[in-house]
């Protein structure tokens, strides 16, 4: 009975059971501006820490034998709790709230130990941290840090474990500090405003005609070989874009290089139908795609874009205008009866000319 009581007292003395070991527990850090023992400059500050480890056993246990007893104990690793990890991180970092706010998600932080002799222990601390930049629009994932630290210690020397954990957590802060310094000038996550611009791709290729006001379609562009079909000729213009981006003084500059094109090998014309009237009908298909591409540009310029939302908006609007392109092409062919109605063809010719002037001004 006496031995059991002593063991319980020793266990209670060496370990404090904390409640912050369940998944998704969060610690909001205080807003004091500096810490006297901080190791890193304030290129960022940790605004909150999330514990995303699964279950209370994720921390791990330490081996220990009391002097009075030969009983081996497994005691909870106090410094590996959310509160313990948070203390190590905040003691290692200057907290300047004018710097970039980062949140840290703890995916893995545990310790495993094995007895390798009468009084020697081999241990391993595994760590996986995810770093997110906190912005008004929400959290932006940045990068992750993975590390495994190994140590050996005497059975009753628990200080080695704390020192190892402090070292591996300190290394994670050094890592993210260096990563931010490297990425800050090029990574869109760190930009605060966006400038969107457009240009037209005008270079001609062997198999592709790119839209140019001074380079209309010619019959030599219709290179697909067909023995016959319902119509005199057919062309399938489309549009897309290349995206270029860079950051200058915190401004994300995005350029969309617009490509309105016809693929020659997908365009065909029937024998004996190569008249100017038919060619003009096919050119109007090409013009309509150019009009839709110009509308796409104007729509994006009217949007309230930010570095965080622009990519989703660009992708969404592109799909919307791609659908519009297909719809208006079908409407054009239906109303002109694929160019066989001269009156309606002339109506569309004038309509398209007017629209081209409007969108290009």
Short mmCIF file of C-alpha atoms in Angstrom, two decimals:
data_model
loop_
_atom_site.label_atom_id
_atom_site.label_comp_id
_atom_site.label_asym_id
_atom_site.label_seq_id
_atom_site.Cartn_x
_atom_site.Cartn_y
_atom_site.Cartn_z
CA UNK A 1 0.00 0.00 0.00
CA UNK A 2 2.84 2.36 0.87
CA UNK A 3 4.65 1.66 -2.43
CA UNK A 4 1.48 2.30 -4.39
CA UNK A 5 0.90 5.61 -2.60
CA UNK A 6 4.46 6.77 -3.27
CA UNK A 7 4.09 5.86 -6.94
CA UNK A 8 0.89 7.84 -7.23
CA UNK A 9 2.45 10.87 -5.53
CA UNK A 10 5.45 10.77 -7.85
CA UNK A 11 3.23 10.42 -10.88
CA UNK A 12 1.06 13.32 -9.80
CA UNK A 13 4.09 15.47 -9.09
CA UNK A 14 5.80 14.90 -12.43
CA UNK A 15 2.80 15.18 -14.74
CA UNK A 16 -0.04 17.63 -15.09
CA UNK A 17 -3.02 16.27 -16.99
CA UNK A 18 -4.31 18.90 -19.40
CA UNK A 19 -7.63 18.95 -21.22
CA UNK A 20 -6.40 20.49 -24.52
CA UNK A 21 -5.56 17.17 -26.22
CA UNK A 22 -8.72 16.70 -28.26
CA UNK A 23 -8.84 17.46 -31.99
CA UNK A 24 -9.54 20.99 -33.25
CA UNK A 25 -8.69 22.69 -29.94
CA UNK A 26 -7.49 26.24 -30.48
CA UNK A 27 -5.39 28.65 -28.46
CA UNK A 28 -5.74 32.37 -29.24
CA UNK A 29 -2.48 34.04 -28.33
CA UNK A 30 -2.20 37.26 -26.31
CA UNK A 31 -1.54 40.51 -28.13
CA UNK A 32 1.52 41.71 -26.18
CA UNK A 33 3.95 43.19 -28.65
CA UNK A 34 7.29 41.64 -27.64
CA UNK A 35 8.86 38.92 -25.56
CA UNK A 36 12.25 39.48 -24.01
CA UNK A 37 13.54 36.00 -24.91
CA UNK A 38 12.22 35.98 -28.49
CA UNK A 39 14.59 34.47 -31.04
CA UNK A 40 13.21 35.63 -34.39
CA UNK A 41 12.44 39.06 -35.89
CA UNK A 42 8.84 39.95 -36.54
CA UNK A 43 8.27 39.12 -40.23
CA UNK A 44 5.22 37.27 -38.94
CA UNK A 45 3.39 36.61 -35.70
CA UNK A 46 1.40 33.58 -34.61
CA UNK A 47 -2.23 34.61 -34.14
CA UNK A 48 -3.59 31.21 -33.17
CA UNK A 49 -2.63 27.57 -32.85
CA UNK A 50 -4.97 24.71 -33.73
CA UNK A 51 -4.53 21.19 -32.39
CA UNK A 52 -5.71 18.85 -35.15
CA UNK A 53 -4.22 15.69 -33.71
CA UNK A 54 -6.63 12.82 -33.32
CA UNK A 55 -7.30 11.59 -29.79
CA UNK A 56 -5.70 12.05 -26.36
CA UNK A 57 -2.96 9.48 -27.06
CA UNK A 58 -1.39 11.62 -29.75
CA UNK A 59 0.96 13.30 -27.29
CA UNK A 60 2.80 10.18 -26.18
CA UNK A 61 4.28 9.12 -22.87
CA UNK A 62 7.70 9.15 -21.23
CA UNK A 63 9.44 6.32 -19.42
CA UNK A 64 10.45 6.97 -15.82
CA UNK A 65 11.58 5.01 -12.77
CA UNK A 66 11.48 6.58 -9.32
CA UNK A 67 14.48 6.24 -7.04
CA UNK A 68 12.44 4.70 -4.31
CA UNK A 69 10.77 2.08 -6.47
CA UNK A 70 11.74 -0.34 -9.20
CA UNK A 71 8.35 0.16 -10.88
CA UNK A 72 8.52 1.57 -14.41
CA UNK A 73 6.06 4.40 -15.03
CA UNK A 74 4.67 5.87 -18.24
CA UNK A 75 3.85 9.50 -17.62
CA UNK A 76 2.15 12.00 -19.95
CA UNK A 77 4.46 14.31 -21.89
CA UNK A 78 3.36 17.66 -20.46
CA UNK A 79 5.29 19.84 -22.90
CA UNK A 80 3.64 18.03 -25.80
CA UNK A 81 0.16 19.29 -24.97
CA UNK A 82 -1.32 22.21 -26.86
CA UNK A 83 -0.59 24.53 -23.96
CA UNK A 84 3.00 23.32 -23.71
CA UNK A 85 3.65 23.61 -27.44
CA UNK A 86 2.08 27.07 -27.54
CA UNK A 87 4.30 28.27 -24.71
CA UNK A 88 7.45 27.08 -26.49
CA UNK A 89 6.41 28.74 -29.75
CA UNK A 90 5.43 32.05 -28.22
CA UNK A 91 8.54 32.20 -26.06
CA UNK A 92 10.63 31.76 -29.21
CA UNK A 93 9.03 34.47 -31.30
CA UNK A 94 8.73 38.24 -31.14
CA UNK A 95 5.03 39.06 -31.29
CA UNK A 96 4.60 42.13 -33.45
CA UNK A 97 0.94 42.39 -34.45
CA UNK A 98 1.81 44.73 -37.32
CA UNK A 99 3.56 41.80 -39.04
CA UNK A 100 1.85 39.04 -41.01
CA UNK A 101 -0.58 36.98 -38.91
CA UNK A 102 -0.01 33.24 -39.19
CA UNK A 103 -1.94 30.37 -37.73
CA UNK A 104 -0.31 27.03 -37.02
CA UNK A 105 -2.10 23.72 -37.31
CA UNK A 106 -0.55 20.85 -35.35
CA UNK A 107 -1.05 17.69 -37.40
CA UNK A 108 1.51 15.57 -35.58
CA UNK A 109 3.54 16.19 -32.43
CA UNK A 110 4.22 13.09 -30.43
CA UNK A 111 6.96 11.22 -28.64
CA UNK A 112 7.85 7.54 -28.70
CA UNK A 113 10.32 5.99 -26.28
CA UNK A 114 11.92 2.57 -25.84
CA UNK A 115 14.10 1.24 -23.03
CA UNK A 116 17.49 0.20 -24.51
CA UNK A 117 19.28 -0.79 -21.31
CA UNK A 118 18.83 -0.83 -17.57
CA UNK A 119 18.74 2.95 -17.37
CA UNK A 120 18.91 4.28 -20.93
CA UNK A 121 16.09 5.40 -23.20
CA UNK A 122 15.93 6.06 -26.93
CA UNK A 123 13.27 8.51 -28.00
CA UNK A 124 11.85 10.11 -31.11
CA UNK A 125 9.74 13.25 -31.51
CA UNK A 126 7.72 13.53 -34.73
CA UNK A 127 6.40 16.91 -35.81
CA UNK A 128 4.19 18.07 -38.67
CA UNK A 129 2.99 21.67 -38.63
CA UNK A 130 0.88 23.44 -41.26
CA UNK A 131 1.25 27.21 -41.61
CA UNK A 132 -1.62 29.41 -42.88
CA UNK A 133 -1.67 33.13 -43.58
CA UNK A 134 -4.66 34.81 -41.95
CA UNK A 135 -6.37 37.37 -44.20
CA UNK A 136 -9.71 39.14 -44.15
CA UNK A 137 -11.00 36.70 -46.74
CA UNK A 138 -9.97 33.69 -44.64
CA UNK A 139 -7.00 31.41 -44.13
CA UNK A 140 -4.58 30.90 -47.02
CA UNK A 141 -2.48 27.71 -46.78
CA UNK A 142 1.22 28.43 -47.16
CA UNK A 143 3.43 25.44 -46.48
CA UNK A 144 4.15 22.67 -44.00
CA UNK A 145 7.06 21.66 -41.82
CA UNK A 146 8.00 18.04 -41.13
CA UNK A 147 10.72 16.92 -38.79
CA UNK A 148 11.81 13.93 -36.73
CA UNK A 149 14.22 14.46 -33.83
CA UNK A 150 15.90 11.54 -32.06
CA UNK A 151 17.58 11.53 -28.67
CA UNK A 152 19.00 9.27 -25.99
CA UNK A 153 18.75 9.97 -22.29
CA UNK A 154 19.15 8.48 -18.87
CA UNK A 155 15.97 6.93 -17.61
CA UNK A 156 15.40 9.54 -14.94
CA UNK A 157 16.53 12.60 -16.93
CA UNK A 158 13.39 14.07 -18.43
CA UNK A 159 15.01 17.40 -19.31
CA UNK A 160 16.41 15.93 -22.54
CA UNK A 161 12.89 15.46 -23.90
CA UNK A 162 11.85 19.06 -23.26
CA UNK A 163 15.10 20.34 -24.78
CA UNK A 164 14.59 18.22 -27.90
CA UNK A 165 11.00 19.44 -28.34
CA UNK A 166 12.07 23.07 -27.87
CA UNK A 167 14.75 22.58 -30.50
CA UNK A 168 12.47 21.00 -33.11
CA UNK A 169 9.75 23.62 -32.58
CA UNK A 170 12.31 26.40 -32.75
CA UNK A 171 13.56 24.96 -36.03
CA UNK A 172 10.02 25.09 -37.40
CA UNK A 173 9.86 28.83 -36.71
CA UNK A 174 13.26 29.36 -38.31
CA UNK A 175 12.00 27.42 -41.33
CA UNK A 176 8.80 29.44 -41.81
CA UNK A 177 10.67 32.70 -41.20
CA UNK A 178 13.12 31.84 -43.98
CA UNK A 179 10.32 30.56 -46.24
CA UNK A 180 8.39 33.82 -45.94
CA UNK A 181 11.49 35.91 -46.65
CA UNK A 182 12.06 33.86 -49.80
CA UNK A 183 8.45 33.81 -50.98
CA UNK A 184 7.26 37.29 -50.00
CA UNK A 185 8.33 38.94 -53.26
CA UNK A 186 6.88 36.27 -55.59
CA UNK A 187 4.08 34.40 -53.83
CA UNK A 188 0.58 35.81 -54.57
CA UNK A 189 -0.53 34.97 -51.03
CA UNK A 190 1.52 37.91 -49.74
CA UNK A 191 0.18 40.53 -52.17
CA UNK A 192 -2.38 43.07 -50.98
CA UNK A 193 -3.83 44.39 -54.27
CA UNK A 194 -4.19 43.16 -57.84
CA UNK A 195 -3.79 44.78 -61.24
CA UNK A 196 -5.38 42.91 -64.15
CA UNK A 197 -4.37 43.58 -67.75
CA UNK A 198 -4.96 41.97 -71.13
CA UNK A 199 -3.07 41.54 -74.37
CA UNK A 200 -3.83 39.75 -77.62
CA UNK A 201 -1.80 36.85 -78.94
CA UNK A 202 -1.23 37.72 -82.62
CA UNK A 203 1.56 35.41 -83.77
CA UNK A 204 0.44 33.02 -86.51
CA UNK A 205 1.26 29.31 -86.43
CA UNK A 206 1.39 26.64 -89.11
CA UNK A 207 -1.79 24.92 -87.94
CA UNK A 208 -3.49 27.80 -86.13
CA UNK A 209 -4.84 31.17 -87.15
CA UNK A 210 -4.92 33.68 -84.27
CA UNK A 211 -7.39 36.51 -84.61
CA UNK A 212 -5.91 39.67 -86.11
CA UNK A 213 -7.96 42.48 -87.69
CA UNK A 214 -5.51 42.56 -90.61
CA UNK A 215 -5.41 38.81 -91.08
CA UNK A 216 -8.86 37.48 -92.06
CA UNK A 217 -9.52 33.84 -92.89
CA UNK A 218 -8.57 32.56 -96.34
CA UNK A 219 -9.61 29.34 -98.01
CA UNK A 220 -6.11 27.89 -97.53
CA UNK A 221 -6.87 27.86 -93.78
CA UNK A 222 -9.50 25.16 -94.36
CA UNK A 223 -7.25 22.11 -94.42
CA UNK A 224 -9.35 19.23 -93.15
CA UNK A 225 -9.97 16.69 -95.91
CA UNK A 226 -13.65 15.77 -96.36
CA UNK A 227 -15.41 14.10 -99.24
CA UNK A 228 -18.69 15.89 -98.55
CA UNK A 229 -21.08 17.27 -95.94
CA UNK A 230 -24.31 19.14 -95.34
CA UNK A 231 -22.72 22.57 -95.66
CA UNK A 232 -20.37 24.32 -98.05
CA UNK A 233 -17.73 24.91 -95.36
CA UNK A 234 -17.26 24.74 -91.62
CA UNK A 235 -14.99 26.44 -89.11
CA UNK A 236 -14.75 26.00 -85.34
CA UNK A 237 -13.20 29.10 -83.72
CA UNK A 238 -12.65 29.24 -79.99
CA UNK A 239 -10.85 31.30 -77.35
CA UNK A 240 -8.63 30.80 -74.35
CA UNK A 241 -5.83 32.59 -72.53
CA UNK A 242 -2.38 32.25 -71.08
CA UNK A 243 -1.88 33.73 -67.63
CA UNK A 244 1.23 35.53 -66.43
CA UNK A 245 1.69 36.98 -62.98
CA UNK A 246 4.32 38.74 -60.92
CA UNK A 247 4.46 40.73 -57.70
CA UNK A 248 5.87 44.24 -57.52
CA UNK A 249 5.85 46.13 -54.21
CA UNK A 250 3.07 43.96 -52.84
CA UNK A 251 0.92 44.36 -55.96
CA UNK A 252 -0.04 41.19 -57.81
CA UNK A 253 0.10 42.00 -61.52
CA UNK A 254 -1.81 39.50 -63.62
CA UNK A 255 -1.80 39.57 -67.42
CA UNK A 256 -4.18 37.44 -69.46
CA UNK A 257 -2.87 36.87 -72.97
CA UNK A 258 -6.04 36.32 -74.96
CA UNK A 259 -6.06 33.75 -77.75
CA UNK A 260 -8.91 33.78 -80.25
CA UNK A 261 -8.10 31.09 -82.78
CA UNK A 262 -9.10 28.72 -85.55
CA UNK A 263 -7.40 25.37 -86.01
CA UNK A 264 -6.75 24.82 -89.70
CA UNK A 265 -6.81 21.03 -89.52
CA UNK A 266 -10.32 21.17 -88.02
CA UNK A 267 -11.70 23.50 -90.72
CA UNK A 268 -12.99 22.27 -94.08
CA UNK A 269 -14.56 23.46 -97.29
CA UNK A 270 -16.36 21.51 -99.99
CA UNK A 271 -15.12 21.35 -103.57
CA UNK A 272 -16.54 24.08 -105.79
CA UNK A 273 -17.87 26.21 -102.90
CA UNK A 274 -14.98 28.60 -102.36
CA UNK A 275 -16.82 31.84 -102.95
CA UNK A 276 -16.40 35.16 -101.16
CA UNK A 277 -19.91 34.99 -99.74
CA UNK A 278 -19.26 31.62 -98.02
CA UNK A 279 -15.87 32.76 -96.76
CA UNK A 280 -17.41 35.87 -95.24
CA UNK A 281 -19.98 33.72 -93.42
CA UNK A 282 -17.16 31.68 -91.85
CA UNK A 283 -15.21 34.86 -91.01
CA UNK A 284 -18.25 36.09 -89.06
CA UNK A 285 -18.03 32.98 -86.89
CA UNK A 286 -14.46 34.03 -86.10
CA UNK A 287 -15.57 37.62 -85.41
CA UNK A 288 -18.27 36.47 -83.00
CA UNK A 289 -15.70 34.65 -80.87
CA UNK A 290 -13.58 37.79 -80.79
CA UNK A 291 -16.63 39.73 -79.55
CA UNK A 292 -17.25 37.20 -76.79
CA UNK A 293 -13.57 37.34 -75.75
CA UNK A 294 -13.76 41.13 -75.53
CA UNK A 295 -16.90 40.88 -73.40
CA UNK A 296 -15.06 38.44 -71.14
CA UNK A 297 -12.30 41.01 -70.64
CA UNK A 298 -14.70 43.84 -69.85
CA UNK A 299 -16.59 41.66 -67.38
CA UNK A 300 -13.42 40.84 -65.46
CA UNK A 301 -12.38 44.50 -65.36
CA UNK A 302 -15.73 45.35 -63.79
CA UNK A 303 -15.28 42.79 -60.99
CA UNK A 304 -13.92 43.61 -57.53
CA UNK A 305 -10.90 41.37 -57.72
CA UNK A 306 -8.49 40.67 -54.87
CA UNK A 307 -5.36 38.51 -54.81
CA UNK A 308 -7.40 35.91 -52.94
CA UNK A 309 -10.51 35.71 -55.11
CA UNK A 310 -9.38 36.60 -58.62
CA UNK A 311 -8.49 33.09 -59.80
CA UNK A 312 -11.89 31.65 -58.95
CA UNK A 313 -13.65 34.59 -60.63
CA UNK A 314 -11.51 34.34 -63.78
CA UNK A 315 -12.18 30.61 -64.06
CA UNK A 316 -15.92 31.04 -63.47
CA UNK A 317 -16.34 33.87 -65.96
CA UNK A 318 -14.31 32.04 -68.59
CA UNK A 319 -16.70 29.09 -68.43
CA UNK A 320 -19.69 31.44 -68.56
CA UNK A 321 -18.44 33.21 -71.68
CA UNK A 322 -17.38 29.94 -73.26
CA UNK A 323 -21.01 28.85 -72.98
CA UNK A 324 -22.08 32.20 -74.42
CA UNK A 325 -19.73 31.65 -77.35
CA UNK A 326 -21.34 28.33 -78.21
CA UNK A 327 -24.82 29.78 -77.78
CA UNK A 328 -24.26 32.80 -80.05
CA UNK A 329 -22.58 30.67 -82.72
CA UNK A 330 -25.58 28.38 -82.83
CA UNK A 331 -27.94 31.37 -82.92
CA UNK A 332 -26.01 32.86 -85.83
CA UNK A 333 -26.17 29.67 -87.88
CA UNK A 334 -29.82 29.04 -87.05
CA UNK A 335 -30.96 32.53 -88.01
CA UNK A 336 -28.92 32.71 -91.21
CA UNK A 337 -29.67 29.07 -92.10
CA UNK A 338 -25.89 28.54 -92.17
CA UNK A 339 -25.52 31.51 -94.51
CA UNK A 340 -28.11 30.47 -97.08
CA UNK A 341 -30.46 33.35 -96.14
CA UNK A 342 -28.86 36.39 -97.77
CA UNK A 343 -31.13 38.88 -96.01
CA UNK A 344 -30.48 37.55 -92.52
CA UNK A 345 -26.80 37.10 -93.33
CA UNK A 346 -26.57 40.81 -94.17
CA UNK A 347 -28.40 41.64 -90.92
CA UNK A 348 -25.81 39.66 -88.95
CA UNK A 349 -22.95 41.18 -90.93
CA UNK A 350 -24.00 44.68 -89.86
CA UNK A 351 -24.72 43.56 -86.30
CA UNK A 352 -21.29 41.96 -85.94
CA UNK A 353 -19.47 44.97 -87.46
CA UNK A 354 -21.21 47.31 -85.01
CA UNK A 355 -20.45 45.04 -82.06
CA UNK A 356 -16.80 44.73 -83.01
CA UNK A 357 -16.43 48.51 -83.02
CA UNK A 358 -18.21 48.74 -79.67
CA UNK A 359 -16.18 46.14 -77.78
CA UNK A 360 -12.83 47.22 -79.19
CA UNK A 361 -13.22 50.89 -78.17
#
